[in-house]
XYZ file of N, CA and C in Angstrom:
522
model
N 0.842 -1.176 0.000
C 0.000 0.000 0.000
C 0.888 1.240 0.000
N 0.584 2.176 -0.851
C 1.293 3.453 -0.862
C 0.297 4.566 -0.584
N 0.780 5.628 -0.021
C -0.080 6.768 0.271
C 0.754 8.036 0.228
N 0.107 9.152 0.112
C 0.780 10.441 0.022
C 1.280 10.883 1.396
N 2.515 11.370 1.436
C 3.086 11.898 2.665
C 2.777 13.386 2.730
N 2.028 13.814 3.770
C 1.635 15.207 3.917
C 2.628 16.027 4.737
N 3.318 15.382 5.684
C 4.185 16.105 6.607
C 5.102 15.092 7.270
N 6.328 15.485 7.556
C 7.217 14.623 8.327
C 8.060 15.476 9.251
N 8.534 14.862 10.322
C 9.343 15.579 11.298
C 10.152 14.594 12.117
N 11.357 14.999 12.465
C 12.205 14.247 13.380
C 11.746 14.582 14.796
N 11.563 13.568 15.636
C 11.136 13.785 17.016
C 12.337 13.662 17.950
N 12.419 14.494 18.972
C 13.558 14.438 19.898
C 13.664 13.076 20.578
N 14.880 12.529 20.698
C 15.041 11.212 21.331
C 14.542 11.174 22.773
N 14.612 12.282 23.488
C 14.153 12.308 24.883
C 12.671 11.987 24.996
N 11.916 12.248 23.952
C 10.475 12.005 23.979
C 10.124 10.538 23.776
N 11.090 9.744 23.313
C 10.785 8.353 22.976
C 11.866 7.401 23.463
N 12.197 7.502 24.728
C 13.119 6.548 25.323
C 14.494 6.539 24.701
N 14.943 7.672 24.156
C 16.278 7.767 23.571
C 16.399 7.176 22.183
N 15.279 6.884 21.539
C 15.309 6.261 20.208
C 15.171 7.304 19.099
N 15.755 6.992 17.947
C 15.602 7.812 16.750
C 14.212 7.553 16.169
N 13.382 8.613 16.098
C 11.999 8.469 15.639
C 11.671 9.592 14.657
N 11.056 9.220 13.542
C 10.504 10.188 12.606
C 8.994 10.068 12.658
N 8.301 11.198 12.575
C 6.851 11.201 12.489
C 6.484 11.413 11.032
N 5.602 10.593 10.512
C 5.118 10.708 9.142
C 3.610 10.907 9.205
N 3.103 11.984 8.600
C 1.658 12.219 8.583
C 1.159 12.013 7.162
N 0.173 11.150 7.031
C -0.449 10.818 5.751
C -1.948 11.109 5.871
N -2.705 10.934 4.795
C -4.162 11.088 4.921
C -4.799 10.096 5.899
N -4.110 9.007 6.200
C -4.627 7.996 7.127
C -4.403 8.405 8.578
N -3.257 9.055 8.866
C -2.953 9.454 10.236
C -1.469 9.669 10.442
N -1.070 9.683 11.719
C 0.331 9.885 12.085
C 1.001 8.561 12.379
N 2.217 8.382 11.868
C 2.971 7.150 12.041
C 4.332 7.460 12.637
N 4.783 6.618 13.564
C 6.137 6.703 14.085
C 6.983 5.700 13.316
N 8.101 6.176 12.786
C 9.018 5.313 12.054
C 10.341 5.300 12.789
N 10.763 4.144 13.207
C 12.030 3.952 13.897
C 12.969 3.223 12.940
N 13.746 3.954 12.137
C 14.554 3.312 11.095
C 15.641 2.381 11.624
N 16.050 2.518 12.883
C 17.106 1.673 13.436
C 16.570 0.500 14.241
N 15.272 0.337 14.285
C 14.659 -0.758 15.048
C 14.836 -2.086 14.316
N 14.636 -3.187 15.054
C 14.747 -4.519 14.446
C 13.732 -4.697 13.323
N 12.535 -4.173 13.515
C 11.511 -4.197 12.461
C 11.171 -2.739 12.152
N 11.844 -2.155 11.162
C 11.712 -0.707 10.925
C 10.475 -0.282 10.141
N 9.358 -0.937 10.363
C 8.122 -0.533 9.694
C 7.452 0.576 10.491
N 6.879 1.581 9.824
C 6.132 2.616 10.559
C 4.944 2.000 11.291
N 4.682 2.506 12.499
C 3.506 2.047 13.234
C 2.602 3.241 13.503
N 1.315 3.012 13.387
C 0.361 4.105 13.490
C 0.245 4.596 14.929
N 0.497 5.908 15.116
C 0.419 6.528 16.433
C -0.957 7.128 16.684
N -1.629 7.596 15.632
C -2.976 8.150 15.747
C -3.647 8.133 14.381
N -4.982 8.115 14.412
C -5.764 8.122 13.174
C -6.217 9.534 12.858
N -6.203 9.858 11.586
C -6.639 11.181 11.129
C -8.140 11.104 10.885
N -8.911 11.624 11.817
C -10.362 11.577 11.695
C -10.878 12.553 10.655
N -12.185 12.548 10.477
C -12.822 13.426 9.491
C -12.510 14.897 9.744
N -12.367 15.265 11.028
C -12.130 16.667 11.376
C -10.772 17.178 10.881
N -9.808 16.282 10.654
C -8.482 16.700 10.181
C -8.239 16.385 8.697
N -9.195 15.709 8.075
C -9.025 15.372 6.660
C -8.974 16.625 5.791
N -8.042 16.658 4.862
C -7.957 17.751 3.901
C -7.327 19.021 4.434
N -6.917 19.042 5.690
C -6.300 20.245 6.260
C -4.787 20.140 6.128
N -4.168 21.269 5.809
C -2.722 21.303 5.667
C -2.076 21.398 7.057
N -1.082 20.548 7.305
C -0.368 20.551 8.574
C 0.705 21.635 8.526
N 0.659 22.562 9.484
C 1.660 23.621 9.571
C 2.774 23.265 10.542
N 2.416 22.689 11.682
C 3.437 22.268 12.641
C 2.905 21.119 13.475
N 3.845 20.397 14.077
C 3.505 19.212 14.861
C 4.524 19.078 15.969
N 4.061 18.783 17.162
C 4.972 18.441 18.249
C 4.274 17.504 19.212
N 5.071 16.713 19.908
C 4.551 15.780 20.887
C 5.082 16.138 22.262
N 4.328 15.782 23.289
C 4.747 16.050 24.654
C 4.054 15.135 25.628
N 4.368 15.338 26.898
C 3.803 14.492 27.934
C 4.544 13.174 28.027
N 3.996 12.256 28.788
C 4.636 10.955 28.977
C 3.591 9.907 29.309
N 3.859 8.674 28.861
C 2.980 7.564 29.211
C 3.300 7.004 30.595
N 4.359 7.526 31.244
C 4.704 7.126 32.596
C 5.675 5.962 32.692
N 6.059 5.380 31.574
C 6.997 4.267 31.594
C 8.430 4.778 31.566
N 9.384 3.929 31.866
C 10.796 4.310 31.891
C 11.546 3.743 30.693
N 12.715 4.323 30.451
C 13.630 3.802 29.434
C 13.061 3.831 28.036
N 13.316 2.753 27.284
C 12.900 2.682 25.880
C 11.392 2.622 25.696
N 10.667 2.294 26.755
C 9.203 2.202 26.663
C 8.515 3.544 26.839
N 9.277 4.569 27.210
C 8.709 5.907 27.434
C 8.367 6.549 26.092
N 7.105 7.004 25.941
C 6.682 7.713 24.728
C 5.794 8.893 25.119
N 5.616 9.797 24.187
C 4.757 10.958 24.399
C 3.305 10.528 24.543
N 2.513 11.380 25.189
C 1.098 11.056 25.404
C 0.156 11.883 24.536
N 0.616 13.048 24.063
C -0.281 13.938 23.318
C 0.504 14.653 22.225
N -0.194 14.996 21.149
C 0.415 15.769 20.063
C -0.390 17.040 19.861
N 0.316 18.113 19.530
C -0.325 19.372 19.159
C -0.093 19.563 17.671
N -1.184 19.632 16.924
C -1.115 19.778 15.472
C -1.727 21.125 15.103
N -0.957 21.966 14.420
C -1.490 23.233 13.910
C -1.808 23.037 12.443
N -3.053 23.370 12.063
C -3.519 23.179 10.687
C -4.106 24.481 10.148
N -4.272 24.515 8.830
C -4.961 25.646 8.223
C -6.411 25.260 7.980
N -7.279 26.230 8.143
C -8.691 26.070 7.817
C -9.163 27.394 7.249
N -9.499 27.388 5.971
C -9.842 28.599 5.238
C -8.708 29.608 5.413
N -8.937 30.738 6.070
C -7.887 31.741 6.238
C -7.343 31.799 7.657
N -7.585 30.772 8.465
C -7.133 30.818 9.855
C -6.312 29.578 10.191
N -5.698 29.631 11.359
C -4.909 28.509 11.871
C -5.656 27.905 13.055
N -5.737 26.574 13.066
C -6.404 25.848 14.143
C -5.380 25.053 14.940
N -5.638 24.872 16.232
C -4.809 24.032 17.100
C -5.620 22.804 17.502
N -5.043 21.624 17.276
C -5.692 20.355 17.593
C -4.839 19.551 18.553
N -5.437 18.973 19.574
C -4.761 18.017 20.450
C -5.163 16.616 19.998
N -4.156 15.781 19.771
C -4.377 14.420 19.289
C -3.670 13.453 20.238
N -4.389 12.525 20.872
C -3.740 11.535 21.737
C -2.811 10.627 20.923
N -1.614 10.369 21.449
C -0.646 9.501 20.788
C -0.815 8.089 21.343
N -1.035 7.131 20.465
C -1.278 5.734 20.817
C -2.434 5.598 21.799
N -3.447 6.433 21.651
C -4.642 6.376 22.489
C -5.870 6.210 21.613
N -6.984 5.970 22.236
C -8.222 5.763 21.493
C -9.117 6.993 21.469
N -8.669 8.089 22.070
C -9.491 9.287 22.122
C -9.562 9.967 20.766
N -10.580 10.773 20.601
C -10.708 11.550 19.372
C -9.921 12.848 19.496
N -9.649 13.454 18.355
C -8.933 14.734 18.334
C -9.835 15.827 18.886
N -9.204 16.849 19.478
C -9.939 17.962 20.064
C -9.421 19.262 19.480
N -10.310 20.066 18.896
C -9.930 21.391 18.401
C -9.873 22.321 19.602
N -8.662 22.751 19.944
C -8.462 23.588 21.117
C -8.853 25.030 20.816
N -8.471 25.530 19.632
C -8.770 26.923 19.279
C -8.667 27.115 17.773
N -9.361 28.129 17.305
C -9.264 28.525 15.903
C -8.768 29.968 15.838
N -8.302 30.355 14.689
C -7.831 31.717 14.452
C -6.731 32.119 15.438
N -5.715 31.269 15.541
C -4.598 31.541 16.444
C -3.378 31.998 15.642
N -2.403 32.552 16.334
C -1.140 32.944 15.706
C -0.104 31.831 15.818
N -0.163 31.042 16.880
C 0.779 29.949 17.086
C 0.472 29.210 18.360
N 1.192 28.130 18.585
C 0.968 27.347 19.777
C 2.108 26.393 20.034
N 2.187 25.911 21.267
C 3.232 24.968 21.654
C 2.781 24.186 22.880
N 3.433 23.062 23.108
C 3.242 22.302 24.335
C 4.306 22.740 25.320
N 3.959 22.748 26.605
C 4.879 23.223 27.628
C 4.853 22.283 28.823
N 6.030 21.929 29.317
C 6.157 21.116 30.523
C 6.979 21.878 31.539
N 6.488 21.964 32.749
C 7.256 22.582 33.827
C 8.333 21.603 34.286
N 9.328 22.091 35.009
C 10.373 21.197 35.504
C 9.802 20.164 36.471
N 8.767 20.524 37.208
C 8.156 19.545 38.111
C 7.445 18.440 37.328
N 6.877 18.767 36.163
C 6.246 17.748 35.326
C 7.294 16.774 34.793
N 8.431 17.303 34.361
C 9.470 16.465 33.778
C 10.076 15.499 34.786
N 10.030 15.839 36.061
C 10.606 14.971 37.080
C 9.636 13.888 37.553
N 8.392 13.933 37.085
C 7.399 12.935 37.487
C 7.776 11.553 36.969
N 7.516 10.559 37.752
C 7.749 9.174 37.353
C 6.425 8.494 37.025
N 5.453 9.304 36.613
C 4.138 8.761 36.248
C 3.681 9.444 34.960
N 2.582 8.992 34.421
C 2.044 9.567 33.191
C 1.573 10.995 33.435
N 1.784 11.865 32.452
C 1.294 13.235 32.538
C 1.099 13.794 31.137
N 0.251 14.809 31.037
C 0.056 15.549 29.795
C 0.615 16.951 29.980
N 1.200 17.518 28.928
C 1.763 18.864 29.038
C 0.665 19.928 29.018
N 1.056 21.161 29.241
C 0.147 22.296 29.090
C 0.168 22.729 27.633
N -0.923 23.319 27.168
C -0.995 23.863 25.810
C -0.935 25.381 25.924
N -0.002 25.993 25.216
C 0.159 27.444 25.213
C -0.188 27.950 23.819
N -1.141 28.879 23.740
C -1.574 29.429 22.448
C -1.378 30.936 22.432
N -0.996 31.443 21.287
C -0.854 32.880 21.083
C -1.986 33.314 20.161
N -2.766 34.296 20.609
C -3.924 34.757 19.842
C -3.945 36.281 19.777
N -4.725 36.803 18.854
C -5.009 38.235 18.824
C -6.128 38.502 19.812
N -5.952 39.497 20.646
C -7.027 39.852 21.567
C -7.623 41.180 21.124
N -8.640 41.596 21.822
C -9.304 42.850 21.479
C -8.324 44.010 21.589
N -8.464 44.973 20.726
C -7.584 46.131 20.742
C -6.282 45.924 19.991
N -6.160 44.790 19.280
C -4.972 44.548 18.476
C -3.764 44.045 19.244
N -3.910 43.739 20.524
C -2.775 43.215 21.278
C -2.722 41.690 21.143
N -1.626 41.131 21.610
C -1.433 39.688 21.540
C -1.669 39.095 22.926
N -2.389 37.979 22.968
C -2.685 37.306 24.236
C -2.055 35.923 24.243
N -1.600 35.498 25.405
C -1.085 34.146 25.598
C -2.058 33.420 26.509
N -2.552 32.288 26.036
C -3.505 31.491 26.802
C -2.861 30.154 27.135
N -3.071 29.683 28.360
C -2.517 28.405 28.798
C -3.677 27.494 29.191
N -3.636 26.255 28.673
C -4.695 25.286 28.936
C -4.096 24.004 29.489
N -4.842 23.361 30.363
C -4.469 22.054 30.893
C -5.266 20.999 30.137
N -4.606 19.943 29.715
C -5.267 18.826 29.041
C -5.683 17.829 30.111
N -6.895 17.339 30.004
C -7.373 16.368 30.991
C -8.367 15.424 30.340
N -8.616 14.300 30.985
C -9.625 13.374 30.502
C -10.989 13.901 30.890
N -11.934 13.740 30.003
C -13.284 14.225 30.263
C -13.920 13.462 31.423
N -14.499 14.185 32.389
C -15.181 13.494 33.492
C -16.536 12.936 33.056
N -16.997 13.330 31.862
C -18.326 12.929 31.404
C -18.298 11.769 30.421
N -17.245 11.679 29.620
C -17.188 10.638 28.597
C -15.836 9.949 28.626
N -15.849 8.617 28.619
C -14.602 7.881 28.513
C -14.023 8.101 27.118
N -12.722 7.948 26.993
C -12.036 8.057 25.708
C -12.145 9.446 25.095
N -12.325 10.479 25.913
C -12.422 11.831 25.378
C -11.554 12.770 26.206
N -10.805 13.625 25.508
C -9.993 14.617 26.207
C -10.700 15.955 26.163
N -10.393 16.799 27.126
C -10.932 18.150 27.152
C -9.850 19.065 27.715
N -10.095 20.365 27.698
C -9.105 21.314 28.196
C -9.731 22.220 29.244
N -8.880 22.770 30.085
C -9.315 23.695 31.123
C -8.378 24.896 31.084
N -8.950 26.092 31.066
C -8.169 27.328 31.054
C -7.472 27.490 32.400
N -6.204 27.928 32.367
C -5.436 28.133 33.587
C -5.088 29.605 33.697
N -5.349 30.202 34.862
C -4.921 31.580 35.124
C -3.499 31.521 35.654
N -2.547 32.056 34.863
C -1.155 31.989 35.303
C -0.718 33.241 36.048
N -1.446 34.332 35.881
C -1.168 35.538 36.651
C -2.394 36.432 36.628
N -2.433 37.343 37.572
C -3.536 38.292 37.681
C -3.204 39.542 36.889
N -4.185 40.282 36.507
C -4.000 41.545 35.766
C -3.086 42.490 36.526
N -3.173 42.503 37.877
C -2.340 43.399 38.684
C -0.863 43.033 38.637
N -0.541 41.782 38.239
C 0.843 41.328 38.186
C 1.580 41.832 36.937
N 0.851 42.379 35.972
C 1.451 42.809 34.706
C 2.006 44.223 34.874
N 3.233 44.412 34.466
C 3.868 45.721 34.527
C 3.904 46.286 33.117
N 3.281 47.433 32.923
C 3.254 48.086 31.617
C 4.342 49.145 31.580
N 5.144 49.138 30.520
C 6.206 50.147 30.397
C 6.008 50.984 29.152
């Protein structure tokens, strides 16, 4: 079977137990390819649902941890930035999970996954924070931080929660 390659990226070894990993995104989904493995066939990390079909991938990164050690350690979530009409969308996609993709925001300027030093020292599974840059009212730029969590209402579904990282009084205007 052959298919069109839409996007590829080298993933940091720290995210995957020190292994060399390439991410390949096709119309079917995202695949991890470990060219130095005993069986170097790509394995599917996530499926590209209807919501991501036909959208151009602008950037991709993985973060979080499944909580395992050594070579078994892999990322838990991916942040995919796509184009939709004239705007950029941010999508959270579970890596090697059964959850569906979640559109975090539309009409953004950029986004990234963020882990605090306390998160990195955890010896258990965790998901990173999602940081988005958006245009706010008055033409200024806003930074929004969200926590990824499992939905308390539906199994196999992720959701996000807005985090207040500072109060308005903490901002110094110069």
